[in-house]
PDB file of C-alpha atoms in Angstrom:
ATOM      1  CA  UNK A 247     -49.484 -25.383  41.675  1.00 37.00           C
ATOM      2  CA  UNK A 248     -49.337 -27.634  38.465  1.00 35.00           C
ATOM      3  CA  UNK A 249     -48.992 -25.829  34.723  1.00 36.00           C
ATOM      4  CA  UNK A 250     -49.995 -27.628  31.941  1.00 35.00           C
ATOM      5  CA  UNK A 251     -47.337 -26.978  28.846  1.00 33.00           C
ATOM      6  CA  UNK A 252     -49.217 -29.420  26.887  1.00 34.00           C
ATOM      7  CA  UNK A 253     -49.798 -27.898  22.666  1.00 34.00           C
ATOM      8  CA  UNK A 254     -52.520 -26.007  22.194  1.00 37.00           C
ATOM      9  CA  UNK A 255     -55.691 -27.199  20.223  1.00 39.00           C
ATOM     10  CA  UNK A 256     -56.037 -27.025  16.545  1.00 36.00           C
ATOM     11  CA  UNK A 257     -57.952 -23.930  16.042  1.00 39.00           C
ATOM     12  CA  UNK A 258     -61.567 -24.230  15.058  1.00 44.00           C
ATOM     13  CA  UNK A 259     -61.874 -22.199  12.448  1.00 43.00           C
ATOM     14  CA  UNK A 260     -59.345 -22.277   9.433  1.00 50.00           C
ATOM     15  CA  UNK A 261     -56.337 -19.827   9.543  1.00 50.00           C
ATOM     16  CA  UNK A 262     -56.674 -16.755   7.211  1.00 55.00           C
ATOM     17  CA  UNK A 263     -53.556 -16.263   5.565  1.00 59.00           C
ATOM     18  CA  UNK A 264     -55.301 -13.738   2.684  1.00 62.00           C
ATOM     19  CA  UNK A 265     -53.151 -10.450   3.436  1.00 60.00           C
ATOM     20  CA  UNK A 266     -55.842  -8.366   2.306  1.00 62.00           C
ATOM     21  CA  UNK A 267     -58.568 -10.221   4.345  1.00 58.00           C
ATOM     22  CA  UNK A 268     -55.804  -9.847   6.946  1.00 55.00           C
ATOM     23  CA  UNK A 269     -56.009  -5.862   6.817  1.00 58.00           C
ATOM     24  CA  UNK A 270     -59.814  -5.922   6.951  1.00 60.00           C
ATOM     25  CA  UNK A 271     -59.514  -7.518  10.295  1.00 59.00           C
ATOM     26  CA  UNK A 272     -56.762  -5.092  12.143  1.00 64.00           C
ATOM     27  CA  UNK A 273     -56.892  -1.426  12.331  1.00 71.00           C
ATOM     28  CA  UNK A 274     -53.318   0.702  11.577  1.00 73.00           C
ATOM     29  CA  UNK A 275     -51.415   0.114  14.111  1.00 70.00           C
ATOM     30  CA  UNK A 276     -50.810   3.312  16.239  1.00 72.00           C
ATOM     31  CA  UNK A 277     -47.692   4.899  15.962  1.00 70.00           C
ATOM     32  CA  UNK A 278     -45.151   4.765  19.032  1.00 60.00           C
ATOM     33  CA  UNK A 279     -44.520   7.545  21.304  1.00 61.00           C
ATOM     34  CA  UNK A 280     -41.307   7.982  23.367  1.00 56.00           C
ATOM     35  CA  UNK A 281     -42.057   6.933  26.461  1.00 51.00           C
ATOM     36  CA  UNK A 282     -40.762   9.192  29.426  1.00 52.00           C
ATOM     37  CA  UNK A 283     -39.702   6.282  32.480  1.00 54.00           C
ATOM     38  CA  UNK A 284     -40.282   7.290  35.894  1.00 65.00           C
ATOM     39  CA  UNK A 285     -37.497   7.076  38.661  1.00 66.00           C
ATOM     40  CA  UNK A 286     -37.883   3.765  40.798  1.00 73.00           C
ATOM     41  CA  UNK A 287     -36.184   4.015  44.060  1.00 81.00           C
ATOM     42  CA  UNK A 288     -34.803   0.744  46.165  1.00 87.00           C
ATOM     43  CA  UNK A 289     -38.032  -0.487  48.730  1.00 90.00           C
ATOM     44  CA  UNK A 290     -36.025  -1.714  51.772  1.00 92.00           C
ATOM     45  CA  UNK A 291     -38.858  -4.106  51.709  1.00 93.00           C
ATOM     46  CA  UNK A 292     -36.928  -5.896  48.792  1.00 91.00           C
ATOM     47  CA  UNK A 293     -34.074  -6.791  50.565  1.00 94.00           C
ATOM     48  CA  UNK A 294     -34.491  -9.956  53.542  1.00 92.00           C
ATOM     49  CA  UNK A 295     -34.046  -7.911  56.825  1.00 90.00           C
ATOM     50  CA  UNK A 296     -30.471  -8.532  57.952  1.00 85.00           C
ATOM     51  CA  UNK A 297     -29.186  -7.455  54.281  1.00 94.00           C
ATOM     52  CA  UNK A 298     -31.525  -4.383  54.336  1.00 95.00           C
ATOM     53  CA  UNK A 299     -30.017  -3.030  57.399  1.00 94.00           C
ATOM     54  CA  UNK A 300     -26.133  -3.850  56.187  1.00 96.00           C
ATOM     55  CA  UNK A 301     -27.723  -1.220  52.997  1.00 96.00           C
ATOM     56  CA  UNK A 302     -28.908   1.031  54.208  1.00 95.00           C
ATOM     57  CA  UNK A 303     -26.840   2.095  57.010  1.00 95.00           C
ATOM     58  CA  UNK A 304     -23.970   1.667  55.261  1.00 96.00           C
ATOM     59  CA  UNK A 305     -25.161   4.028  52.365  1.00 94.00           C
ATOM     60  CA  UNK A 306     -26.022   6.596  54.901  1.00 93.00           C
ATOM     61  CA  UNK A 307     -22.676   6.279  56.674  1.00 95.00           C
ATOM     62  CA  UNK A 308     -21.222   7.073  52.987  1.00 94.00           C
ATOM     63  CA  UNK A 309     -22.327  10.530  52.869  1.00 90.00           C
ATOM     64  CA  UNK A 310     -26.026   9.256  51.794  1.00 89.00           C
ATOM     65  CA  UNK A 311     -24.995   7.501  48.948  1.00 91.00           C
ATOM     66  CA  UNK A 312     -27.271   5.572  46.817  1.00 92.00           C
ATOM     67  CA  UNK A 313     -28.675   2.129  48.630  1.00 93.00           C
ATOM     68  CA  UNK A 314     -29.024   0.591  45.524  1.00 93.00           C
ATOM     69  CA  UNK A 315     -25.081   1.376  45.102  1.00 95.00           C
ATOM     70  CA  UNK A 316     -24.710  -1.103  48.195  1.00 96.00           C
ATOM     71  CA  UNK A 317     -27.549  -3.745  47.423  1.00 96.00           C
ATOM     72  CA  UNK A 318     -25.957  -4.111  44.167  1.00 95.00           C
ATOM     73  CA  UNK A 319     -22.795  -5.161  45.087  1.00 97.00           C
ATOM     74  CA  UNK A 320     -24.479  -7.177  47.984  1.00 97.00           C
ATOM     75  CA  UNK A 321     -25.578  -9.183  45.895  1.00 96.00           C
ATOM     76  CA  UNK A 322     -22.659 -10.224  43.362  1.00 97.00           C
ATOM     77  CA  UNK A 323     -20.565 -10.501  46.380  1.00 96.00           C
ATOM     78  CA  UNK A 324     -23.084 -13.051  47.204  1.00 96.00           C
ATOM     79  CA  UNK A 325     -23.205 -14.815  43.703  1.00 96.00           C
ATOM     80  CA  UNK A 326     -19.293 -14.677  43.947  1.00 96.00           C
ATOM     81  CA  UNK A 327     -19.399 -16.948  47.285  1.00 95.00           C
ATOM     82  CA  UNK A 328     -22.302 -19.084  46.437  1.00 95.00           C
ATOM     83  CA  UNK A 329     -20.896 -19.845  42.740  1.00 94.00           C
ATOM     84  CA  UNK A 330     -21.696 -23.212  41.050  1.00 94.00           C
ATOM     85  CA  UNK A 331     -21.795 -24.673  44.915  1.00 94.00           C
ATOM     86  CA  UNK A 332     -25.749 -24.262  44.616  1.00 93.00           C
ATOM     87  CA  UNK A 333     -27.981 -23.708  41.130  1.00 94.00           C
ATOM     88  CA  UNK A 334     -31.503 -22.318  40.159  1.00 93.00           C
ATOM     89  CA  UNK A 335     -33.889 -25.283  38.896  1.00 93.00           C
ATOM     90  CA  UNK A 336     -36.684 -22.656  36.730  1.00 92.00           C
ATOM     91  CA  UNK A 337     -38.991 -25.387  36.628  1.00 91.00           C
ATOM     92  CA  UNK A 338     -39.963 -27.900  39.323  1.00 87.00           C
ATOM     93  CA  UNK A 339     -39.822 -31.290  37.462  1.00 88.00           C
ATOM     94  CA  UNK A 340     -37.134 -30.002  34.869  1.00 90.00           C
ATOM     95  CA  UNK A 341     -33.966 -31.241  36.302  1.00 89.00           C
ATOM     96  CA  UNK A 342     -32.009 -31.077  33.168  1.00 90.00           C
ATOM     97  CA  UNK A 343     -31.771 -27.424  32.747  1.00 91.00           C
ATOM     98  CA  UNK A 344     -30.159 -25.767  35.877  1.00 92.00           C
ATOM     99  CA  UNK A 345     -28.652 -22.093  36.416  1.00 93.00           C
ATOM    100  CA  UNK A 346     -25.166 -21.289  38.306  1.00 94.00           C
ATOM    101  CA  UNK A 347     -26.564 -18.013  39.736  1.00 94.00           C
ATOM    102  CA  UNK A 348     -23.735 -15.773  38.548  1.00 96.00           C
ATOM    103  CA  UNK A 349     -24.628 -11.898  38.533  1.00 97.00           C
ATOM    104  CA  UNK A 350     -22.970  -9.086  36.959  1.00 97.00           C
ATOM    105  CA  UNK A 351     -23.685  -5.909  38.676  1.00 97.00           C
ATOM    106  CA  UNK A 352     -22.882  -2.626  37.122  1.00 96.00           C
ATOM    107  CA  UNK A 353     -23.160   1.024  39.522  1.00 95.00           C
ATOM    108  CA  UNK A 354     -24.112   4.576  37.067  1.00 93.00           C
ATOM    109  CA  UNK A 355     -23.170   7.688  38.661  1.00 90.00           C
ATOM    110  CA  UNK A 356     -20.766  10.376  37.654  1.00 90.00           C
ATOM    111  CA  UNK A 357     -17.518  10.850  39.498  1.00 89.00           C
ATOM    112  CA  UNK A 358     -17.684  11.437  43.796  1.00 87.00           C
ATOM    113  CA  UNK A 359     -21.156   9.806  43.600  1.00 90.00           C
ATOM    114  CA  UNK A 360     -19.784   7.022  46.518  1.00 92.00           C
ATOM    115  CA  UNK A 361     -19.657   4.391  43.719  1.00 93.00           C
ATOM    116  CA  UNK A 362     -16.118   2.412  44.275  1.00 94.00           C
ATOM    117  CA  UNK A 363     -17.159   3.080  48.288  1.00 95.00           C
ATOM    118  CA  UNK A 364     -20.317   1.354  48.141  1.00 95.00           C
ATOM    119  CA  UNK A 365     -18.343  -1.651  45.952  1.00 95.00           C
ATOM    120  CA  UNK A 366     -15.597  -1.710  48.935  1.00 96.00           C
ATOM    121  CA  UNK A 367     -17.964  -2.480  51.667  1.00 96.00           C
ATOM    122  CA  UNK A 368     -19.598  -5.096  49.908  1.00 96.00           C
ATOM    123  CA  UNK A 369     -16.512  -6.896  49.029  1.00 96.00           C
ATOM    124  CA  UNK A 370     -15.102  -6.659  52.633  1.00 95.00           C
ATOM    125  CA  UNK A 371     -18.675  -9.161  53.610  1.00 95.00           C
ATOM    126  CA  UNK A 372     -16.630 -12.052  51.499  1.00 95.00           C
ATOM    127  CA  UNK A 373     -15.222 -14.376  53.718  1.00 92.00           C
ATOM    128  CA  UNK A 374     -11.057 -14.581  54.033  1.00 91.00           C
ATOM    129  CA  UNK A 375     -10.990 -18.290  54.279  1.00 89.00           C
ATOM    130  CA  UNK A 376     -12.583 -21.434  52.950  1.00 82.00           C
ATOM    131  CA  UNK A 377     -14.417 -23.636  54.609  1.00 79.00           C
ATOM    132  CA  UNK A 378     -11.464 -25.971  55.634  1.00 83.00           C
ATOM    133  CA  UNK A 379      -9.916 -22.705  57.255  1.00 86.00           C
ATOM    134  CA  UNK A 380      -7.363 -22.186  54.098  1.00 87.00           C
ATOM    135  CA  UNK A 381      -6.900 -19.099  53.068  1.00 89.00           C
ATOM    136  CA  UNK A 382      -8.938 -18.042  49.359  1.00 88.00           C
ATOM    137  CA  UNK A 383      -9.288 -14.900  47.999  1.00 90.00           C
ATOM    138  CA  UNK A 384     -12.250 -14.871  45.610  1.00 94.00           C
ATOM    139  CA  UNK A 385     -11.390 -11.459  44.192  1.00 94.00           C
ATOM    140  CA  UNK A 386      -9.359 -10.475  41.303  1.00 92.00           C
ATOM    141  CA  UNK A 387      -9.223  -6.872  39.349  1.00 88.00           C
ATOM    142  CA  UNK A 388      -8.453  -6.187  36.256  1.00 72.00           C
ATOM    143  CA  UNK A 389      -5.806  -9.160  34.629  1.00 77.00           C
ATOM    144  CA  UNK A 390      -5.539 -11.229  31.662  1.00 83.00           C
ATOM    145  CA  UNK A 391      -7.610 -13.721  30.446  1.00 84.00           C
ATOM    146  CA  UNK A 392      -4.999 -16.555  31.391  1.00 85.00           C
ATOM    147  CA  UNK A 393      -4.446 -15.326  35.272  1.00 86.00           C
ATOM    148  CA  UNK A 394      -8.290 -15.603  35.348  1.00 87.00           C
ATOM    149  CA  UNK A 395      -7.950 -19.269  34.488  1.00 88.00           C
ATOM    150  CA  UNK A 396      -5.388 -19.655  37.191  1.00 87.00           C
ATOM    151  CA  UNK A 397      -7.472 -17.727  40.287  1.00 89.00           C
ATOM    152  CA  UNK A 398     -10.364 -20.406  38.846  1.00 91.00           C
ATOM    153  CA  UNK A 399      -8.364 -23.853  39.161  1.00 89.00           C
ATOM    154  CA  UNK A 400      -7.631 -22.198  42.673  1.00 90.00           C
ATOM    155  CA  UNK A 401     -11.467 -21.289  43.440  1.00 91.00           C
ATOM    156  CA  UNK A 402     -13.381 -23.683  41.145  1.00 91.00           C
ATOM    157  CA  UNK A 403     -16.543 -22.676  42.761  1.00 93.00           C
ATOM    158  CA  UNK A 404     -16.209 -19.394  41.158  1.00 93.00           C
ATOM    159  CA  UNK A 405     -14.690 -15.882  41.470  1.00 94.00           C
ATOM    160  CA  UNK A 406     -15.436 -12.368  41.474  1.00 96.00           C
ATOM    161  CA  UNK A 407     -13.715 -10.058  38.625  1.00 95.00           C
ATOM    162  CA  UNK A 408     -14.026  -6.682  40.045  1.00 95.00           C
ATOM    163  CA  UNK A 409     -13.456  -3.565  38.339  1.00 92.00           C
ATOM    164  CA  UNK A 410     -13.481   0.038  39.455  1.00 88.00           C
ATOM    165  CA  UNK A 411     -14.251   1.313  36.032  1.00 90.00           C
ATOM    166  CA  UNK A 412     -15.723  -0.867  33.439  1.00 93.00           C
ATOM    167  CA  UNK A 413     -15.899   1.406  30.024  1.00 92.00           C
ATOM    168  CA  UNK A 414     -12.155   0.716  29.498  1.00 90.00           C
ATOM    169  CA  UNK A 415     -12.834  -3.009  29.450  1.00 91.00           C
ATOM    170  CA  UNK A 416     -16.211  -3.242  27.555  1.00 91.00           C
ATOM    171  CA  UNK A 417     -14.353  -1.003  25.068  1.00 89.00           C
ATOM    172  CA  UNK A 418     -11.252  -2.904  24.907  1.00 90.00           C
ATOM    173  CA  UNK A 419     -13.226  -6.284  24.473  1.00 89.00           C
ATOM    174  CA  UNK A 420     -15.455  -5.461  21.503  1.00 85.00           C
ATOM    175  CA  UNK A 421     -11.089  -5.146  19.677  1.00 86.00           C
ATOM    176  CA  UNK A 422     -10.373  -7.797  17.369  1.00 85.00           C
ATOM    177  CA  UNK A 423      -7.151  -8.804  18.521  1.00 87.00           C
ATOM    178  CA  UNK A 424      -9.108  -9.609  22.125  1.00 88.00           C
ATOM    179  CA  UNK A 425     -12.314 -11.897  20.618  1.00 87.00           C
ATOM    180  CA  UNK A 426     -11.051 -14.883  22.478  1.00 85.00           C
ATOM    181  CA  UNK A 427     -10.902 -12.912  25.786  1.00 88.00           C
ATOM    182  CA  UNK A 428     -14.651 -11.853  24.802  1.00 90.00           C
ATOM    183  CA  UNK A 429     -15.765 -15.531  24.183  1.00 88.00           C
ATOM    184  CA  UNK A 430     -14.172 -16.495  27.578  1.00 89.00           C
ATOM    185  CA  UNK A 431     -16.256 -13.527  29.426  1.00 92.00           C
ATOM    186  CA  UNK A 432     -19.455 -14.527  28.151  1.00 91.00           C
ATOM    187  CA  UNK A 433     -18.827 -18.243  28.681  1.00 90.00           C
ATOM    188  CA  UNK A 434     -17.706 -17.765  32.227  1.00 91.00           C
ATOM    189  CA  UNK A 435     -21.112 -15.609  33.110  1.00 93.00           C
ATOM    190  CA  UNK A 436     -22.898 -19.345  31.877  1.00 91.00           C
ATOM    191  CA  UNK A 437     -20.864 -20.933  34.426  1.00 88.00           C
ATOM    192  CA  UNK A 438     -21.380 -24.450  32.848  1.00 86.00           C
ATOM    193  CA  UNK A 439     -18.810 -24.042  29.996  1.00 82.00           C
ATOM    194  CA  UNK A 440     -15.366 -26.140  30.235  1.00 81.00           C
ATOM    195  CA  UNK A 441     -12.460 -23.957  29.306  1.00 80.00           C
ATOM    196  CA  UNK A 442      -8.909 -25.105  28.285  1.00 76.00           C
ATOM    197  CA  UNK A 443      -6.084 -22.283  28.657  1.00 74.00           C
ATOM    198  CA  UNK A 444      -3.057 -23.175  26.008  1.00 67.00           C
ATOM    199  CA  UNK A 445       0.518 -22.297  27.119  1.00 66.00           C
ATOM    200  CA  UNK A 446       3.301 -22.853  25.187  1.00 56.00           C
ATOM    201  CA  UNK A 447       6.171 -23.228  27.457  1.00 62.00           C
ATOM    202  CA  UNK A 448       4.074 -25.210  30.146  1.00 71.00           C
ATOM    203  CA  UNK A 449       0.925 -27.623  30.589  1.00 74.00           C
ATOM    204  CA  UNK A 450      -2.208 -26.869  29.453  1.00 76.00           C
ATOM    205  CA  UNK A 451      -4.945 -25.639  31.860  1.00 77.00           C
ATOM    206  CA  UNK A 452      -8.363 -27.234  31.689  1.00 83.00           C
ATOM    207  CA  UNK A 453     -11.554 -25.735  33.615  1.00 85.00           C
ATOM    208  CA  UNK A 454     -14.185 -28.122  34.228  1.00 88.00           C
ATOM    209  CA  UNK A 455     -16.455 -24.784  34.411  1.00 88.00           C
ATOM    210  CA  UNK A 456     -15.757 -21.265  34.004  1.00 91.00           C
ATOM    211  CA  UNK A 457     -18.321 -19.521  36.809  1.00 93.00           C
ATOM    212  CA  UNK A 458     -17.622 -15.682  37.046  1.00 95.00           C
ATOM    213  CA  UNK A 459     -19.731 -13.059  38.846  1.00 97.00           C
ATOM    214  CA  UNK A 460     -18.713  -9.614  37.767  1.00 97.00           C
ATOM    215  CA  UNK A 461     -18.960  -5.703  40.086  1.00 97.00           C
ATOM    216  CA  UNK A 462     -17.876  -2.350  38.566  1.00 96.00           C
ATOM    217  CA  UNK A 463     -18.954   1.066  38.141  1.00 96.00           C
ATOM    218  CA  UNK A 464     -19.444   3.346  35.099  1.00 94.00           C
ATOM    219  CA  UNK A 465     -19.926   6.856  34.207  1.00 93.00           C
ATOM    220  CA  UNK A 466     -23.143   7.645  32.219  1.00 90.00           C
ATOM    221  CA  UNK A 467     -21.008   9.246  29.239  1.00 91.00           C
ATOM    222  CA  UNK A 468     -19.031   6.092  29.215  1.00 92.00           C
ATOM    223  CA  UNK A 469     -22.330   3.985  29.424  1.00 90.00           C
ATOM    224  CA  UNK A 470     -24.327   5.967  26.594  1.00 88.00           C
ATOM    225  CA  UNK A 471     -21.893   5.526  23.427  1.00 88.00           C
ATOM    226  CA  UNK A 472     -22.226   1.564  24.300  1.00 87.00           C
ATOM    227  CA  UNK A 473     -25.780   1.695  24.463  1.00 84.00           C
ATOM    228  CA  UNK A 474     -25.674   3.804  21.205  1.00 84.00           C
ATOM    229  CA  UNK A 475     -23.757   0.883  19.243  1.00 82.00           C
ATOM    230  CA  UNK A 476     -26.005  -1.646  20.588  1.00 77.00           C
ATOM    231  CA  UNK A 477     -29.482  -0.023  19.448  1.00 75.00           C
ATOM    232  CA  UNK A 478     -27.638   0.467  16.000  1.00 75.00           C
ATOM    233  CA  UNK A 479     -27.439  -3.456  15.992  1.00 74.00           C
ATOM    234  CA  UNK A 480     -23.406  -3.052  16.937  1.00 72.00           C
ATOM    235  CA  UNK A 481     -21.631  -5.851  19.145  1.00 71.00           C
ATOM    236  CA  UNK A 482     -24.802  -7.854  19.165  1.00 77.00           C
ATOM    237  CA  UNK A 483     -23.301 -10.650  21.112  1.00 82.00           C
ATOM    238  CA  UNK A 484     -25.030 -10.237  24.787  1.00 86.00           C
ATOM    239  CA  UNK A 485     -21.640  -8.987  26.355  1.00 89.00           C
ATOM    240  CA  UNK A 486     -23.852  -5.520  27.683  1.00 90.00           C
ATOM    241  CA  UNK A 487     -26.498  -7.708  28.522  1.00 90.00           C
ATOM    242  CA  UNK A 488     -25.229  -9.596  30.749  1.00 93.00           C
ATOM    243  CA  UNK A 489     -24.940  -6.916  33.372  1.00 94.00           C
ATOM    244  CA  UNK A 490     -28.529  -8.338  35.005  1.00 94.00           C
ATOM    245  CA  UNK A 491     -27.901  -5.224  37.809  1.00 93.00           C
ATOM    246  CA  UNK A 492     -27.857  -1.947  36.763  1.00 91.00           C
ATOM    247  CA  UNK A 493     -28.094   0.611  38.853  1.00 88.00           C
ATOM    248  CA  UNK A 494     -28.306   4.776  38.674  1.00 83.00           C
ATOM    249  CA  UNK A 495     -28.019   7.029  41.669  1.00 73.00           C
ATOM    250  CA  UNK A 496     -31.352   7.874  42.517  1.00 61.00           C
ATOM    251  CA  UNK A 497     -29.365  10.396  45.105  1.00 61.00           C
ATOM    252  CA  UNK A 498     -29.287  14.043  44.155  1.00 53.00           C
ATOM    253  CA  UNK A 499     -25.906  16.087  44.782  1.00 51.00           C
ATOM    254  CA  UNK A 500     -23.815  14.303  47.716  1.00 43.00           C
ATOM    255  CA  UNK A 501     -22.009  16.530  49.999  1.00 33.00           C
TER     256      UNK A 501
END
């Protein structure tokens, strides 16, 4: 299939740029109604067969928790392996602009939902070893910005940063005394940006890339304040929208 990006045509007709011309030509725009979203449930038909299965059964064996709890975290375990080894090319004869397919995946459900069990299974698919045999371990919790350079010299391909509960950290982030930790998250979910660590009583450390996929969970009363601040036009920097994967238990009451 070909796509032709080439400009457009000089219109025809001249451009009317006469405001009240202009309102002769549009009626008043209608005013906006809330819109009430219906629940969307996870189609196993989404997910490539062998990955479906690993899902599903596993969310049933969790006391019917939430599949999309599992696919989730599926998949940034996935990103987390894959890291900068392999990138997204959006357009076929574009091969200057190339993605590192990071993913930040984010589970919604209040507390004994299955959440952190549905992160642990996924996280136990990610391989021990490299592919010389040498021990890696592509998973790190909740450190400072500084051991998170470290665990990347050690896995330059890139690394998981997992985190049981995530509200502490966005909340801590959006401080002032922790910008430069901020800068460093939203770089690393790029995964194309060099990074050099500065350390006064030893070497520098320089990144060639920063690649970082990110899995947590959150509790909707946690998740709602942050959402809040960010339709007031608060912490407009992209930090919250980053999380690509956002899921909410679609699951009434678990047993």
């Amino acid at each position: 299939m070909k796509f032709n990006f080439g400009f457009r045509k000089k219109p025809s007709t001249p451009v009317c740029t006469d405001k009240k011309k202009l309102d002769t030509y549009w009626e008043p725009p209608a005013k906006l109604h809330s819109v009430s979203l219906e629940e969307v449930t996870l189609d196993p038909d989404y997910l490539p067969e062998s990955v479906r299965n690993f899902v599903f059964s596993n969310a049933y064996r969790l006391n019917d928790a939430s599949p999309e709890f599992v696919a989730g975290a599926v998949i940034a375990c996935a990103a987390a392996v894959i890291g900068n080894s392999a990138v997204i090319q959006p357009k076929q004869n574009d091969v200057g602009w190339t993605v590192v397919p990071t993913i930040w995946s984010c589970a919604v459900a209040e507390p004994s939902k299955m959440k952190s069990p549905a992160l642990d299974v996924a996280q136990a698919l990610i391989p021990k070893e490299n592919s010389s045999g040498k021990p890696t371990n592509l998973v790190i919790g909740d450190v400072t910005k500084e051991a998170l350079t470290l665990k990347l010299v050690e896995n330059p391909k890139g690394i998981l940063f997992s985190r049981d509960e995530l509200a502490g950290w966005l909340t801590g982030l959006y401080s002032e005394s922790r910008a430069a930790e901020r800068g460093f998250f939203l770089s690393a979910f790029n995964g194309n940006s060099t990074h050099i660590e500065s350390r006064i009583s030893r070497d520098d450390v320089e990144l060639e890339a920063t690649v970082l996929s990110l899995l947590g969970t959150i509790q909707p009363s946690m998740l709602a304040p942050l959402l809040e601040s960010r339709k007031e036009g608060e912490k407009n920097d992209g930090l919250l929208e980053r999380i690509q994967l956002l899921f909410y238990s679609t699951k009434p009451e678990q047993l």
